PDB file of C-alpha atoms in Angstrom:
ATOM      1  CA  UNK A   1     -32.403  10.214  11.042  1.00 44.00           C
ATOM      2  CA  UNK A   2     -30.595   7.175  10.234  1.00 49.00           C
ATOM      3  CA  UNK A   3     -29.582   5.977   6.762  1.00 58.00           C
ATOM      4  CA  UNK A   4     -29.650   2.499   5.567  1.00 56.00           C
ATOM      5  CA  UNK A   5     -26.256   1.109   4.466  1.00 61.00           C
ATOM      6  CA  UNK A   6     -25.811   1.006   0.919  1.00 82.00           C
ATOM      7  CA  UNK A   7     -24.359  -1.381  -1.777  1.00 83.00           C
ATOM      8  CA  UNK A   8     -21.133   1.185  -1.656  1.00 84.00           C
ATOM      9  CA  UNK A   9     -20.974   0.374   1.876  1.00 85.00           C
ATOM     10  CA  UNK A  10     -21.443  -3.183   1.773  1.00 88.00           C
ATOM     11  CA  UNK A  11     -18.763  -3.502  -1.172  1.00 90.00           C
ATOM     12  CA  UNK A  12     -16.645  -1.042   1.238  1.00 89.00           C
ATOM     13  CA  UNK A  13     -16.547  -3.041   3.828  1.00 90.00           C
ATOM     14  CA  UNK A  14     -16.078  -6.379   1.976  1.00 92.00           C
ATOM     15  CA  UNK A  15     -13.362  -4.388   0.337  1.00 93.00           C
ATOM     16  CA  UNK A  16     -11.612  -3.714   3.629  1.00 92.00           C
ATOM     17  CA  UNK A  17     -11.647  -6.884   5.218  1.00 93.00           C
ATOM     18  CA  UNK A  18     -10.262  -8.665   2.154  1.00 94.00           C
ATOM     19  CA  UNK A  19      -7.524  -5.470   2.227  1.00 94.00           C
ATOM     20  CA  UNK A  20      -7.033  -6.344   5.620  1.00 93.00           C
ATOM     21  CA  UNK A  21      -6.360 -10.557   4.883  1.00 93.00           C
ATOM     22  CA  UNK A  22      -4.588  -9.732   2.360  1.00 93.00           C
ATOM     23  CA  UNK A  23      -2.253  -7.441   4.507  1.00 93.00           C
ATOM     24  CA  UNK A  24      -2.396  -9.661   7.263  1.00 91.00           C
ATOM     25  CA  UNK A  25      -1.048 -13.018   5.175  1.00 89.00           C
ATOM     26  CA  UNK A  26       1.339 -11.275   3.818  1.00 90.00           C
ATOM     27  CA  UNK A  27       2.745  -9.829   7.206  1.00 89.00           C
ATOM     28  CA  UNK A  28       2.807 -13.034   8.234  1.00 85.00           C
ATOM     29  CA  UNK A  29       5.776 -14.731   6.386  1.00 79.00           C
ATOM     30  CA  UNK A  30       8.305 -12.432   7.416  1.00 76.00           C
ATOM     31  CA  UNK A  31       7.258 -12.356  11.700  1.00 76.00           C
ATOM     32  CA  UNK A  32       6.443 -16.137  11.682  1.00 72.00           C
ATOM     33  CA  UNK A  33       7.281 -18.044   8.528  1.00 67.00           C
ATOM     34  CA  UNK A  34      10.206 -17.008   6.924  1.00 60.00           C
ATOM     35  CA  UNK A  35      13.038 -17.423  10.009  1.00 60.00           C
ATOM     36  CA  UNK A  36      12.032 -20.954  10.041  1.00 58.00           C
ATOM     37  CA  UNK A  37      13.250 -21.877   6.326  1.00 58.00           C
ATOM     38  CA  UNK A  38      15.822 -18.774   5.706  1.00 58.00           C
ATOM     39  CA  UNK A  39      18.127 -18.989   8.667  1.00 58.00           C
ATOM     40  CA  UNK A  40      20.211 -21.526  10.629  1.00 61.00           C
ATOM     41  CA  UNK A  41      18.155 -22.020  13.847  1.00 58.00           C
ATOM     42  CA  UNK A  42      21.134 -23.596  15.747  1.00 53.00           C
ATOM     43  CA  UNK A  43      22.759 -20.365  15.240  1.00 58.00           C
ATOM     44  CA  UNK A  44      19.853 -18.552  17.437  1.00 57.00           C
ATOM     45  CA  UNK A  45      20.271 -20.683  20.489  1.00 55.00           C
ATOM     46  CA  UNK A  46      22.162 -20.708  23.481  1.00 56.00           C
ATOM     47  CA  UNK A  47      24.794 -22.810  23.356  1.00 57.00           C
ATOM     48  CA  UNK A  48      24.610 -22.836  19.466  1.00 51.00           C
ATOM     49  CA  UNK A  49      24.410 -26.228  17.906  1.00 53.00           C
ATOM     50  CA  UNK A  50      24.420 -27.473  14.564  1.00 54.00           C
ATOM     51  CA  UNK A  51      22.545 -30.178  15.710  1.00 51.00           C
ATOM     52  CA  UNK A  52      19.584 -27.722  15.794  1.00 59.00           C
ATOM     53  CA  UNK A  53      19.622 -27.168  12.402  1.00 71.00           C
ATOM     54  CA  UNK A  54      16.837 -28.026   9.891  1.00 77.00           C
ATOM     55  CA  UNK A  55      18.696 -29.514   6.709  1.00 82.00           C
ATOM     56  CA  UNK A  56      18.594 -27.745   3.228  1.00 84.00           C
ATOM     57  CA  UNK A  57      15.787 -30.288   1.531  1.00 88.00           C
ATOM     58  CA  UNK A  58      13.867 -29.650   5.257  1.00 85.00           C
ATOM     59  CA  UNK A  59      14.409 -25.587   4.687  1.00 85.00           C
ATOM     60  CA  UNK A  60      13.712 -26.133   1.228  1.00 89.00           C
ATOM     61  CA  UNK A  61      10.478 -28.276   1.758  1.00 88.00           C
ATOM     62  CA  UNK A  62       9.109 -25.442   5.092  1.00 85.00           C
ATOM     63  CA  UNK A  63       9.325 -22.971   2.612  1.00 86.00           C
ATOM     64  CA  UNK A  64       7.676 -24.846  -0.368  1.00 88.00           C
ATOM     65  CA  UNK A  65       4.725 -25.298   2.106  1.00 84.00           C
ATOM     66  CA  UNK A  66       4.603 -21.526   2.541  1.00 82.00           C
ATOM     67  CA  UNK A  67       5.005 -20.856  -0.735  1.00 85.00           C
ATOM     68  CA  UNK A  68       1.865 -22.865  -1.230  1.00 86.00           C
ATOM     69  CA  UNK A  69       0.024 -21.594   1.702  1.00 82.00           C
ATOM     70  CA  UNK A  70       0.503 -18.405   0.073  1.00 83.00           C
ATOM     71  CA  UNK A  71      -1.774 -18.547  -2.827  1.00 85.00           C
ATOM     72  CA  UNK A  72      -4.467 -17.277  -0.612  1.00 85.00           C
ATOM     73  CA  UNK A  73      -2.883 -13.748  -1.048  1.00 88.00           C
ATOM     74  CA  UNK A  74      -3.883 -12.911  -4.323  1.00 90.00           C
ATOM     75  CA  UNK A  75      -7.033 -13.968  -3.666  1.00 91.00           C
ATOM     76  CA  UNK A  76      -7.834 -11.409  -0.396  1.00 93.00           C
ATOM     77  CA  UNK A  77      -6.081  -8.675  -2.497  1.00 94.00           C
ATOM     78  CA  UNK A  78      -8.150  -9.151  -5.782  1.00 94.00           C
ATOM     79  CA  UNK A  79     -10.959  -9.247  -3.297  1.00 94.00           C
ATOM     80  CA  UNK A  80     -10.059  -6.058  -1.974  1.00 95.00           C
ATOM     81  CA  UNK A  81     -10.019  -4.538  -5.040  1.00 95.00           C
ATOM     82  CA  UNK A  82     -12.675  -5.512  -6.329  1.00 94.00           C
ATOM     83  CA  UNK A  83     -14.741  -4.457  -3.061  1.00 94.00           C
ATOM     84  CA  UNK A  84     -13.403  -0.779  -2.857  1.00 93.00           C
ATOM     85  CA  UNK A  85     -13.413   0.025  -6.477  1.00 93.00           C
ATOM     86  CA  UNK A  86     -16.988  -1.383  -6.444  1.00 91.00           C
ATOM     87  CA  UNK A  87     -18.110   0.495  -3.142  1.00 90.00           C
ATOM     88  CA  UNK A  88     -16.347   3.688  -5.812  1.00 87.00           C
ATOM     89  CA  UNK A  89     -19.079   3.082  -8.556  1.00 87.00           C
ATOM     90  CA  UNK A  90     -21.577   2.189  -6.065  1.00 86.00           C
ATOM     91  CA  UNK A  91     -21.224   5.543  -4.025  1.00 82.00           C
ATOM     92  CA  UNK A  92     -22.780   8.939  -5.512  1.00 77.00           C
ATOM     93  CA  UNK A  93     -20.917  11.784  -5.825  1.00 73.00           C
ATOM     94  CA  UNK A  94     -18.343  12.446  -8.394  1.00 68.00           C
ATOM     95  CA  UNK A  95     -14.434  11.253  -8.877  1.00 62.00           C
ATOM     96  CA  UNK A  96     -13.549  14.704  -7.557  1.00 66.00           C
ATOM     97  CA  UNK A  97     -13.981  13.210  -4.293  1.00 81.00           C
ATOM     98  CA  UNK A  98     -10.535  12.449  -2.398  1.00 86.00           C
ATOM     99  CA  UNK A  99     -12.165   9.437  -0.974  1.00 85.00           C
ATOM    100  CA  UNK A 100     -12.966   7.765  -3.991  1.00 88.00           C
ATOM    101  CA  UNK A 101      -9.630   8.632  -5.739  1.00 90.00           C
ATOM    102  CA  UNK A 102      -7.764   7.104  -2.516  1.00 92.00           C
ATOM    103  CA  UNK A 103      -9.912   3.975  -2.839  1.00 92.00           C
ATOM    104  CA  UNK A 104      -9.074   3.421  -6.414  1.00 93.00           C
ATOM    105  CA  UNK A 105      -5.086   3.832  -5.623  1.00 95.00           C
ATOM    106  CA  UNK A 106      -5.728   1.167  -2.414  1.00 96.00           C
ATOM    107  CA  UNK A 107      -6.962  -1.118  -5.525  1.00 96.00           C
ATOM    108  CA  UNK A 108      -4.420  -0.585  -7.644  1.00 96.00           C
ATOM    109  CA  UNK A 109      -1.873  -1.341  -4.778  1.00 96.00           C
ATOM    110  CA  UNK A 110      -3.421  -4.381  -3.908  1.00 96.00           C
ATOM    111  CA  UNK A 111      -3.590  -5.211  -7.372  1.00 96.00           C
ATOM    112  CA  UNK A 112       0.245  -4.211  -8.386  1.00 96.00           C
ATOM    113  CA  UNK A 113       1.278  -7.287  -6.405  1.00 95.00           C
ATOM    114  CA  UNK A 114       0.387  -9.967  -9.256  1.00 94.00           C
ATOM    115  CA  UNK A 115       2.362  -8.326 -11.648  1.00 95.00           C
ATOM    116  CA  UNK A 116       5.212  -7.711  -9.399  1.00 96.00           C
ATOM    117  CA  UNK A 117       5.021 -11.548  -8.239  1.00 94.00           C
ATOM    118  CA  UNK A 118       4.941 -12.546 -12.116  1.00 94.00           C
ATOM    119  CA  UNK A 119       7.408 -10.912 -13.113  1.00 97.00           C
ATOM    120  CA  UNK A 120       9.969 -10.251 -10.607  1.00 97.00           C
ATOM    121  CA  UNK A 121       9.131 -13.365  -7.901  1.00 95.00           C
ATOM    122  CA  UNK A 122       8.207 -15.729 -10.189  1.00 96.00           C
ATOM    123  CA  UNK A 123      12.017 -16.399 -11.483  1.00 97.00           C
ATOM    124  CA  UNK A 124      13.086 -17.051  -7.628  1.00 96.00           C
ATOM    125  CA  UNK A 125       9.969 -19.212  -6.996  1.00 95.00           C
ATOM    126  CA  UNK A 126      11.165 -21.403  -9.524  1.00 96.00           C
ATOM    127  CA  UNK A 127      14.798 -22.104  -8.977  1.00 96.00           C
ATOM    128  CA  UNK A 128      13.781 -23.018  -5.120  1.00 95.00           C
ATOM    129  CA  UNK A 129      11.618 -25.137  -6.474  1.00 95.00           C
ATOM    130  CA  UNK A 130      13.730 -26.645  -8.816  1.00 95.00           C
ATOM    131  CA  UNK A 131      16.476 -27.203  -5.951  1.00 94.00           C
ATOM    132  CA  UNK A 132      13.807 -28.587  -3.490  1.00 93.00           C
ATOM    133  CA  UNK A 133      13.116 -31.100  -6.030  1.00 94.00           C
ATOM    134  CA  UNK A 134      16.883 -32.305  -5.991  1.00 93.00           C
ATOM    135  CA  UNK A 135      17.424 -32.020  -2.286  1.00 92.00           C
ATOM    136  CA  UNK A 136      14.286 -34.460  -1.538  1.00 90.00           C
ATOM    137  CA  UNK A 137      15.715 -36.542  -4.165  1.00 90.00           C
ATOM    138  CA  UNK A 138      19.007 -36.952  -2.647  1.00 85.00           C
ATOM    139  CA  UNK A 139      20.927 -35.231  -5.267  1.00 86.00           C
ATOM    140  CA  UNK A 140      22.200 -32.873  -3.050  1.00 80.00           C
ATOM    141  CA  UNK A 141      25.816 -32.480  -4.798  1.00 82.00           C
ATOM    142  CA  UNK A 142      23.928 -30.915  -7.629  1.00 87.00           C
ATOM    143  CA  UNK A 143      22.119 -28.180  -4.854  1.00 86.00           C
ATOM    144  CA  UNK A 144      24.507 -25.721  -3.812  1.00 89.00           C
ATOM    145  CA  UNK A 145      23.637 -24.384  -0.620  1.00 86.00           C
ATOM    146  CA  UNK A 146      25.236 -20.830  -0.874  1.00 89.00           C
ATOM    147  CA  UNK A 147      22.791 -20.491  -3.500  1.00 93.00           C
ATOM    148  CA  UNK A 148      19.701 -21.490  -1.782  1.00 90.00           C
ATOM    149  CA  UNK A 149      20.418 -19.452   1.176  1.00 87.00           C
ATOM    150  CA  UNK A 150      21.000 -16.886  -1.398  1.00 91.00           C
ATOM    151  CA  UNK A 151      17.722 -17.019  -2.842  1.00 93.00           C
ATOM    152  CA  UNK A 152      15.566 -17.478   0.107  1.00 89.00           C
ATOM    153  CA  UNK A 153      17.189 -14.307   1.429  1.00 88.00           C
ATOM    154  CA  UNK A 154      16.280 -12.634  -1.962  1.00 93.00           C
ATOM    155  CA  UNK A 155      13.010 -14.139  -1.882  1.00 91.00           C
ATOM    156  CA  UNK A 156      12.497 -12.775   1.921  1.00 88.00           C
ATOM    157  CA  UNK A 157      13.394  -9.237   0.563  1.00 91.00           C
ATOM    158  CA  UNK A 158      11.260  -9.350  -2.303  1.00 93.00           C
ATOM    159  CA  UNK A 159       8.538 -10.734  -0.118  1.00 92.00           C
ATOM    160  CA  UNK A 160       9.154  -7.627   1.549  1.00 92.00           C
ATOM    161  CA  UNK A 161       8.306  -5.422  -1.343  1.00 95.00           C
ATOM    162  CA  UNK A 162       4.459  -7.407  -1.420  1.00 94.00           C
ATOM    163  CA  UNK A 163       3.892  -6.933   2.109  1.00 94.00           C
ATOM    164  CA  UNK A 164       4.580  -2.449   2.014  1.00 95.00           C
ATOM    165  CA  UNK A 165       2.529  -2.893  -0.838  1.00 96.00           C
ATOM    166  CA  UNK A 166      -0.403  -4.597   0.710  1.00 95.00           C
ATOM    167  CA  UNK A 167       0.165  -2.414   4.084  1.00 96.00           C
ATOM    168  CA  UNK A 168      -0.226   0.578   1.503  1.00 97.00           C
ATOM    169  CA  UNK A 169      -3.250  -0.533   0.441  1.00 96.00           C
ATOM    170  CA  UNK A 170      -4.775  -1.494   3.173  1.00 96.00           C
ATOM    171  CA  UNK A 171      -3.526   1.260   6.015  1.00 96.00           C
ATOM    172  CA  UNK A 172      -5.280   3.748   2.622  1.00 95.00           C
ATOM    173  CA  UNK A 173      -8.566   1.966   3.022  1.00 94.00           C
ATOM    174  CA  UNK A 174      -8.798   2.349   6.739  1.00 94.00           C
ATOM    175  CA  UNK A 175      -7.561   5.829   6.539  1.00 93.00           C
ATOM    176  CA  UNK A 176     -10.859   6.149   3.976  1.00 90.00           C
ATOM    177  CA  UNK A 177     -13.195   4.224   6.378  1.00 88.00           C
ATOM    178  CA  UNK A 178     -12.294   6.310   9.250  1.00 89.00           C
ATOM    179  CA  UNK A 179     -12.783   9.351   7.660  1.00 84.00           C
ATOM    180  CA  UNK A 180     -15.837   8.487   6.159  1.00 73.00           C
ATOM    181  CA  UNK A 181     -18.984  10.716   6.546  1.00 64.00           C
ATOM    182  CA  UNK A 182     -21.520   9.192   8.943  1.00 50.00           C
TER     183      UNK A 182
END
């Protein structure tokens, strides 16, 4: 006998395809994004050239871009939650289930990013910004590049922290999906 899906399902899978943009995005910066705007590309070629180099307000600007680009991300991950805590209080059964309990912690992962952004990202977001804003207006003696090197490497590595955090949450959905009774 087959069963017709249910709203848990449907908010399941809506839930795991947002968990999976969101993870996806995220992954992104760091493989494809990020060694545009955080290192020397002159360095990485053979002969190396300087001449091959993007200048600070162009680094500066790339990563701007993909800092706006990256809005999206909350977005897929709110999604997410909101999907698999909804396919939770859609399903029967009761929160003794390991399923459910594993959904709600995918949630909460997905979730933990905005906080983590606010509080922690936010800061580094800002200076960039702030020094991206003087390098496109030619004040470049008051942008130090040690520093901005400096904090797009920080950035990078807090970037990091969002996209374990989104793998988490998403690689626990799947595991849930897979698993799931027919």
């Amino acid at each position: 006998m087959t069963t017709q899906p249910s709203y848990a399902d449907a908010l399941g899978v809506v839930g795991l395809v947002s968990s999976g943009l969101a993870s996806g995005l995220t992954l992104a910066y760091p493989l494809l994004v990020n060694r545009h705007f955080q290192w020397k590309q002159g360095a990485h070629i053979q002969p190396a050239s300087d001449a091959a180099n993007l200048s600070l307000a162009q680094r500066l600007t790339l990563w701007n871009h993909s800092y706006d680009v990256g809005h999206w991300c909350p977005l897929f991950a709110f999604g997410a939650a909101l999907g698999l805590t909804g396919s939770c209080l859609a399903s029967s059964g009761d929160w003794s289930d390991w399923n459910k309990r594993l959904l709600v912690a995918a949630s909460v992962t997905h979730v933990s990013i905005a906080p983590f952004t606010v509080l922690v990202i936010a800061p580094v977001n800002d200076r960039l910004m702030a020094l991206r804003k003087l390098a496109n207006a030619g004040k470049t003696d008051l942008v130090s590049e040690d520093e901005a090197d400096s904090l797009m490497a920080r950035w990078g590595s807090l970037h990091n922290v969002r996209v374990v955090l989104s793998l988490a949450g998403f690689v626990t959905a799947a595991a849930v999906a897979v698993t799931y009774p027919n």
